[in-house]
mmCIF file of C-alpha atoms in Angstrom:
data_model
loop_
_atom_site.group_PDB
_atom_site.id
_atom_site.type_symbol
_atom_site.label_atom_id
_atom_site.label_comp_id
_atom_site.label_asym_id
_atom_site.label_seq_id
_atom_site.Cartn_x
_atom_site.Cartn_y
_atom_site.Cartn_z
ATOM 1 C CA ALA A 1 30.164 28.760 -1.108
ATOM 2 C CA GLN A 2 30.509 25.100 -1.893
ATOM 3 C CA SER A 3 29.367 22.737 0.796
ATOM 4 C CA VAL A 4 28.882 19.045 1.367
ATOM 5 C CA SER A 5 26.151 17.838 3.702
ATOM 6 C CA GLN A 6 26.052 14.485 5.397
ATOM 7 C CA HIS A 7 22.641 14.054 6.889
ATOM 8 C CA ASN A 8 23.418 11.744 9.774
ATOM 9 C CA HIS A 9 26.191 12.427 12.239
ATOM 10 C CA HIS A 10 25.736 9.160 14.116
ATOM 11 C CA VAL A 11 24.207 5.894 12.928
ATOM 12 C CA ILE A 12 23.801 2.764 15.023
ATOM 13 C CA LEU A 13 22.939 -0.524 13.355
ATOM 14 C CA SER A 14 22.873 -4.189 14.154
ATOM 15 C CA GLU A 15 24.890 -6.623 12.071
ATOM 16 C CA ALA A 16 23.180 -7.659 8.835
ATOM 17 C CA ALA A 17 21.129 -4.465 8.700
ATOM 18 C CA SER A 18 21.195 -2.417 5.527
ATOM 19 C CA LEU A 19 23.044 0.877 5.426
ATOM 20 C CA GLU A 20 22.459 4.082 3.534
ATOM 21 C CA LEU A 21 24.408 7.235 4.325
ATOM 22 C CA GLY A 22 23.299 10.430 2.673
ATOM 23 C CA CYS A 23 25.543 12.962 0.976
ATOM 24 C CA ASN A 24 24.464 16.105 -0.836
ATOM 25 C CA TYR A 25 26.584 18.834 -2.363
ATOM 26 C CA SER A 26 25.678 22.375 -3.222
ATOM 27 C CA TYR A 27 27.057 23.063 -6.688
ATOM 28 C CA GLY A 28 26.379 21.930 -10.212
ATOM 29 C CA GLY A 29 28.582 21.233 -13.126
ATOM 30 C CA THR A 30 31.122 18.482 -13.453
ATOM 31 C CA VAL A 31 32.083 16.963 -10.138
ATOM 32 C CA ASN A 32 34.306 14.203 -8.847
ATOM 33 C CA LEU A 33 32.801 12.392 -5.865
ATOM 34 C CA PHE A 34 34.435 10.337 -3.168
ATOM 35 C CA TRP A 35 33.655 8.370 -0.063
ATOM 36 C CA TYR A 36 36.475 7.947 2.429
ATOM 37 C CA VAL A 37 36.414 5.767 5.534
ATOM 38 C CA GLN A 38 38.387 6.052 8.744
ATOM 39 C CA TYR A 39 38.456 2.914 10.880
ATOM 40 C CA PRO A 40 39.275 3.359 14.587
ATOM 41 C CA GLY A 41 42.937 4.200 14.983
ATOM 42 C CA GLN A 42 43.606 4.217 11.249
ATOM 43 C CA HIS A 43 44.001 6.868 8.595
ATOM 44 C CA LEU A 44 41.526 7.984 5.963
ATOM 45 C CA GLN A 45 41.170 5.435 3.197
ATOM 46 C CA LEU A 46 39.398 5.683 -0.129
ATOM 47 C CA LEU A 47 36.227 3.583 -0.190
ATOM 48 C CA LEU A 48 35.030 4.438 -3.684
ATOM 49 C CA LYS A 49 34.985 7.254 -6.212
ATOM 50 C CA TYR A 50 32.981 8.534 -9.136
ATOM 51 C CA PHE A 51 34.449 10.519 -11.999
ATOM 52 C CA SER A 52 32.181 9.726 -14.944
ATOM 53 C CA GLY A 53 30.223 6.917 -16.582
ATOM 54 C CA ASP A 54 27.941 4.512 -14.741
ATOM 55 C CA PRO A 55 26.432 6.464 -11.839
ATOM 56 C CA LEU A 56 26.338 3.326 -9.698
ATOM 57 C CA VAL A 57 29.824 2.853 -8.341
ATOM 58 C CA LYS A 58 31.063 -0.208 -6.516
ATOM 59 C CA GLY A 59 33.843 0.063 -3.965
ATOM 60 C CA ILE A 60 35.714 -2.107 -1.559
ATOM 61 C CA LYS A 61 34.137 -4.324 1.114
ATOM 62 C CA GLY A 62 30.736 -4.503 -0.589
ATOM 63 C CA PHE A 63 30.020 -0.780 -0.528
ATOM 64 C CA GLU A 64 28.393 1.038 -3.413
ATOM 65 C CA ALA A 65 27.250 4.586 -4.088
ATOM 66 C CA GLU A 66 24.867 6.127 -6.564
ATOM 67 C CA PHE A 67 25.389 9.506 -8.173
ATOM 68 C CA ILE A 68 22.085 11.256 -8.847
ATOM 69 C CA LYS A 69 22.921 14.467 -10.651
ATOM 70 C CA SER A 70 19.413 15.931 -10.456
ATOM 71 C CA LYS A 71 19.452 15.578 -6.683
ATOM 72 C CA PHE A 72 23.113 16.608 -6.186
ATOM 73 C CA SER A 73 23.478 13.427 -4.189
ATOM 74 C CA PHE A 74 26.002 10.609 -3.799
ATOM 75 C CA ASN A 75 24.592 8.259 -1.180
ATOM 76 C CA LEU A 76 26.590 5.350 0.171
ATOM 77 C CA ARG A 77 24.947 1.952 0.584
ATOM 78 C CA LYS A 78 25.712 -1.522 1.821
ATOM 79 C CA PRO A 79 23.053 -4.247 1.907
ATOM 80 C CA SER A 80 24.342 -6.009 5.019
ATOM 81 C CA VAL A 81 26.765 -4.380 7.450
ATOM 82 C CA GLN A 82 29.303 -6.147 9.625
ATOM 83 C CA TRP A 83 30.784 -5.242 12.982
ATOM 84 C CA SER A 84 34.037 -4.447 11.150
ATOM 85 C CA ASP A 85 32.267 -1.635 9.257
ATOM 86 C CA THR A 86 32.285 0.423 12.450
ATOM 87 C CA ALA A 87 34.077 3.586 11.353
ATOM 88 C CA GLU A 88 33.620 7.197 10.375
ATOM 89 C CA TYR A 89 32.576 7.822 6.791
ATOM 90 C CA PHE A 90 33.317 11.032 4.907
ATOM 91 C CA CYS A 91 31.806 12.185 1.645
ATOM 92 C CA ALA A 92 33.982 14.533 -0.420
ATOM 93 C CA VAL A 93 33.399 16.475 -3.610
ATOM 94 C CA LYS A 94 35.709 18.202 -6.049
ATOM 95 C CA GLY A 95 34.524 20.380 -8.888
ATOM 96 C CA GLY A 96 31.983 23.019 -9.680
ATOM 97 C CA GLY A 97 34.753 25.406 -10.632
ATOM 98 C CA TYR A 98 36.778 24.785 -7.504
ATOM 99 C CA ASN A 99 39.892 22.687 -7.697
ATOM 100 C CA LYS A 100 39.871 21.516 -4.114
ATOM 101 C CA LEU A 101 38.354 18.600 -2.245
ATOM 102 C CA ILE A 102 35.504 19.642 0.054
ATOM 103 C CA PHE A 103 34.599 17.201 2.816
ATOM 104 C CA GLY A 104 31.386 16.669 4.669
ATOM 105 C CA ALA A 105 31.416 16.582 8.461
ATOM 106 C CA GLY A 106 31.380 12.788 8.531
ATOM 107 C CA THR A 107 29.027 10.095 9.804
ATOM 108 C CA ARG A 108 30.031 7.852 12.674
ATOM 109 C CA LEU A 109 28.703 4.350 12.160
ATOM 110 C CA ALA A 110 28.553 1.890 15.028
ATOM 111 C CA VAL A 111 27.596 -1.694 14.200
ATOM 112 C CA HIS A 112 26.595 -3.905 17.091
ATOM 113 C CA PRO A 113 27.091 -7.668 16.842
ATOM 114 C CA GLU B 1 53.919 0.742 -2.077
ATOM 115 C CA ALA B 2 54.666 2.822 0.998
ATOM 116 C CA GLY B 3 51.956 5.242 2.043
ATOM 117 C CA VAL B 4 52.116 8.845 3.151
ATOM 118 C CA ALA B 5 54.297 9.209 6.231
ATOM 119 C CA GLN B 6 53.808 11.841 8.903
ATOM 120 C CA SER B 7 55.551 12.717 12.135
ATOM 121 C CA PRO B 8 55.116 13.188 14.962
ATOM 122 C CA ARG B 9 51.876 11.308 15.544
ATOM 123 C CA TYR B 10 51.010 13.305 18.656
ATOM 124 C CA LYS B 11 52.093 16.656 20.010
ATOM 125 C CA ILE B 12 51.088 18.601 23.097
ATOM 126 C CA ILE B 13 52.199 22.202 23.437
ATOM 127 C CA GLU B 14 51.195 25.307 25.327
ATOM 128 C CA LYS B 15 49.624 28.261 23.587
ATOM 129 C CA ARG B 16 52.071 30.712 22.051
ATOM 130 C CA GLN B 17 54.628 27.943 21.513
ATOM 131 C CA SER B 18 55.666 26.853 18.042
ATOM 132 C CA VAL B 19 55.309 23.423 16.464
ATOM 133 C CA ALA B 20 56.277 21.768 13.196
ATOM 134 C CA PHE B 21 54.904 18.762 11.388
ATOM 135 C CA TRP B 22 56.615 16.705 8.722
ATOM 136 C CA CYS B 23 55.195 14.817 5.755
ATOM 137 C CA ASN B 24 56.724 12.461 3.222
ATOM 138 C CA PRO B 25 54.333 11.750 0.330
ATOM 139 C CA ILE B 26 53.992 8.618 -1.746
ATOM 140 C CA SER B 27 56.953 8.294 -4.076
ATOM 141 C CA GLY B 28 56.310 9.976 -7.402
ATOM 142 C CA HIS B 29 53.333 11.992 -6.234
ATOM 143 C CA ALA B 30 53.826 15.571 -7.358
ATOM 144 C CA THR B 31 50.899 17.060 -5.471
ATOM 145 C CA LEU B 32 50.914 17.399 -1.694
ATOM 146 C CA TYR B 33 48.169 18.684 0.565
ATOM 147 C CA TRP B 34 47.915 19.727 4.194
ATOM 148 C CA TYR B 35 44.512 19.524 5.862
ATOM 149 C CA GLN B 36 43.256 20.553 9.275
ATOM 150 C CA GLN B 37 40.590 18.367 10.844
ATOM 151 C CA ILE B 38 38.929 19.802 13.922
ATOM 152 C CA LEU B 39 37.012 17.379 16.127
ATOM 153 C CA GLY B 40 33.549 16.726 14.720
ATOM 154 C CA GLN B 41 34.337 18.191 11.309
ATOM 155 C CA GLY B 42 35.662 16.961 8.008
ATOM 156 C CA PRO B 43 39.173 17.783 6.840
ATOM 157 C CA LYS B 44 39.680 21.335 5.561
ATOM 158 C CA LEU B 45 42.394 22.111 3.033
ATOM 159 C CA LEU B 46 45.088 24.451 4.323
ATOM 160 C CA ILE B 47 47.568 24.388 1.461
ATOM 161 C CA GLN B 48 48.243 22.501 -1.765
ATOM 162 C CA PHE B 49 51.642 22.133 -3.431
ATOM 163 C CA GLN B 50 52.373 21.086 -6.988
ATOM 164 C CA ASN B 51 56.007 19.945 -6.846
ATOM 165 C CA ASN B 52 57.565 22.762 -4.787
ATOM 166 C CA GLY B 53 55.131 25.485 -5.840
ATOM 167 C CA VAL B 54 52.011 26.577 -3.962
ATOM 168 C CA VAL B 55 48.770 26.000 -5.867
ATOM 169 C CA ASP B 56 46.262 27.029 -3.209
ATOM 170 C CA ASP B 57 46.860 28.520 0.226
ATOM 171 C CA SER B 58 43.651 30.536 0.436
ATOM 172 C CA GLN B 59 42.583 28.922 3.723
ATOM 173 C CA LEU B 60 45.980 29.001 5.427
ATOM 174 C CA PRO B 61 46.095 31.482 8.351
ATOM 175 C CA LYS B 62 49.264 33.088 7.118
ATOM 176 C CA ASP B 63 49.827 35.177 10.217
ATOM 177 C CA ARG B 64 50.723 32.023 12.148
ATOM 178 C CA PHE B 65 50.891 29.083 9.746
ATOM 179 C CA SER B 66 53.598 28.449 7.181
ATOM 180 C CA ALA B 67 54.447 25.514 4.966
ATOM 181 C CA GLU B 68 57.218 24.639 2.607
ATOM 182 C CA ARG B 69 58.171 21.916 0.187
ATOM 183 C CA LEU B 70 61.641 22.958 -0.849
ATOM 184 C CA LYS B 71 62.752 20.009 -2.979
ATOM 185 C CA GLY B 72 59.335 18.967 -4.225
ATOM 186 C CA VAL B 73 59.175 15.903 -1.986
ATOM 187 C CA ASP B 74 58.961 16.264 1.798
ATOM 188 C CA SER B 75 56.989 19.074 3.349
ATOM 189 C CA THR B 76 56.808 20.796 6.714
ATOM 190 C CA LEU B 77 53.910 22.701 8.233
ATOM 191 C CA LYS B 78 54.669 25.131 11.045
ATOM 192 C CA ILE B 79 52.480 26.968 13.513
ATOM 193 C CA GLN B 80 53.964 29.941 15.359
ATOM 194 C CA PRO B 81 52.558 30.974 17.749
ATOM 195 C CA ALA B 82 49.941 28.319 18.434
ATOM 196 C CA LYS B 83 46.481 29.167 19.719
ATOM 197 C CA LEU B 84 43.998 26.989 21.587
ATOM 198 C CA GLU B 85 41.808 26.743 18.485
ATOM 199 C CA ASP B 86 44.659 25.124 16.556
ATOM 200 C CA SER B 87 44.000 21.887 18.437
ATOM 201 C CA ALA B 88 43.171 19.467 15.636
ATOM 202 C CA VAL B 89 44.490 16.611 13.545
ATOM 203 C CA TYR B 90 46.780 17.762 10.755
ATOM 204 C CA LEU B 91 46.578 15.480 7.758
ATOM 205 C CA CYS B 92 48.946 15.251 4.861
ATOM 206 C CA ALA B 93 47.816 13.778 1.562
ATOM 207 C CA SER B 94 49.401 13.279 -1.823
ATOM 208 C CA SER B 95 48.236 12.553 -5.333
ATOM 209 C CA SER B 96 49.528 12.062 -8.824
ATOM 210 C CA PRO B 97 47.948 14.613 -11.176
ATOM 211 C CA GLY B 98 45.599 13.168 -13.739
ATOM 212 C CA GLU B 99 43.713 15.992 -15.426
ATOM 213 C CA GLY B 100 41.788 16.776 -12.287
ATOM 214 C CA GLN B 101 40.759 13.203 -11.682
ATOM 215 C CA GLU B 102 43.416 12.321 -9.192
ATOM 216 C CA THR B 103 42.730 10.493 -5.971
ATOM 217 C CA GLN B 104 44.249 11.765 -2.762
ATOM 218 C CA TYR B 105 45.951 9.347 -0.381
ATOM 219 C CA PHE B 106 46.123 10.335 3.260
ATOM 220 C CA GLY B 107 48.712 9.854 5.966
ATOM 221 C CA PRO B 108 47.926 8.915 9.581
ATOM 222 C CA GLY B 109 47.865 12.525 10.732
ATOM 223 C CA THR B 110 49.422 14.443 13.608
ATOM 224 C CA ARG B 111 47.128 15.043 16.556
ATOM 225 C CA LEU B 112 47.924 18.442 18.098
ATOM 226 C CA LEU B 113 46.682 19.547 21.485
ATOM 227 C CA VAL B 114 47.284 23.161 22.476
ATOM 228 C CA LEU B 115 46.913 23.846 26.204
#
């Protein structure tokens, strides 16, 4: 069965630290890849997405993600986090013969000032 | 542009009672999704509509869950009777089809607690 793995369930960082959240998926073929973010008390929002082309994708608020097909990975990065980045981050994948969006379990990020 | 609207935002019921959730998608979005998000997990698709037709309901527990989208716009999701394990956030999302490359936009969710 298709699955999406997010390696870290909880991450705690200080402001200005660099961030990398891992995401791996289990199936090959053409995939669409997404990172969603849920800030405290708010709904899920799209952070960035990859459909095709340049595997390095830039999203909102200085986030970027790199699609590495050979590793089935789509890791999220930010060079310098802010307190306002405190949120839960979800990786999601669509494809591999399945026409539905499969979410990872999420990573809770806490940024301390 | 108005986002996806959902109501109620919170609901507390006792097991074996029934409950219904409502969703109004973004205007013009033909595809509507209902997800269940249990605490500590990512959202899981329950049902997907394309206009008023069901595209995928393979993960909907049909013995107790039902959903409809009669006029191809608003949708309701019902649970009858509710069980303790139905406690979760129920998310509605919508998208505009684009050859499989559509992006889903989520509503605020309904947080259900079954006692």
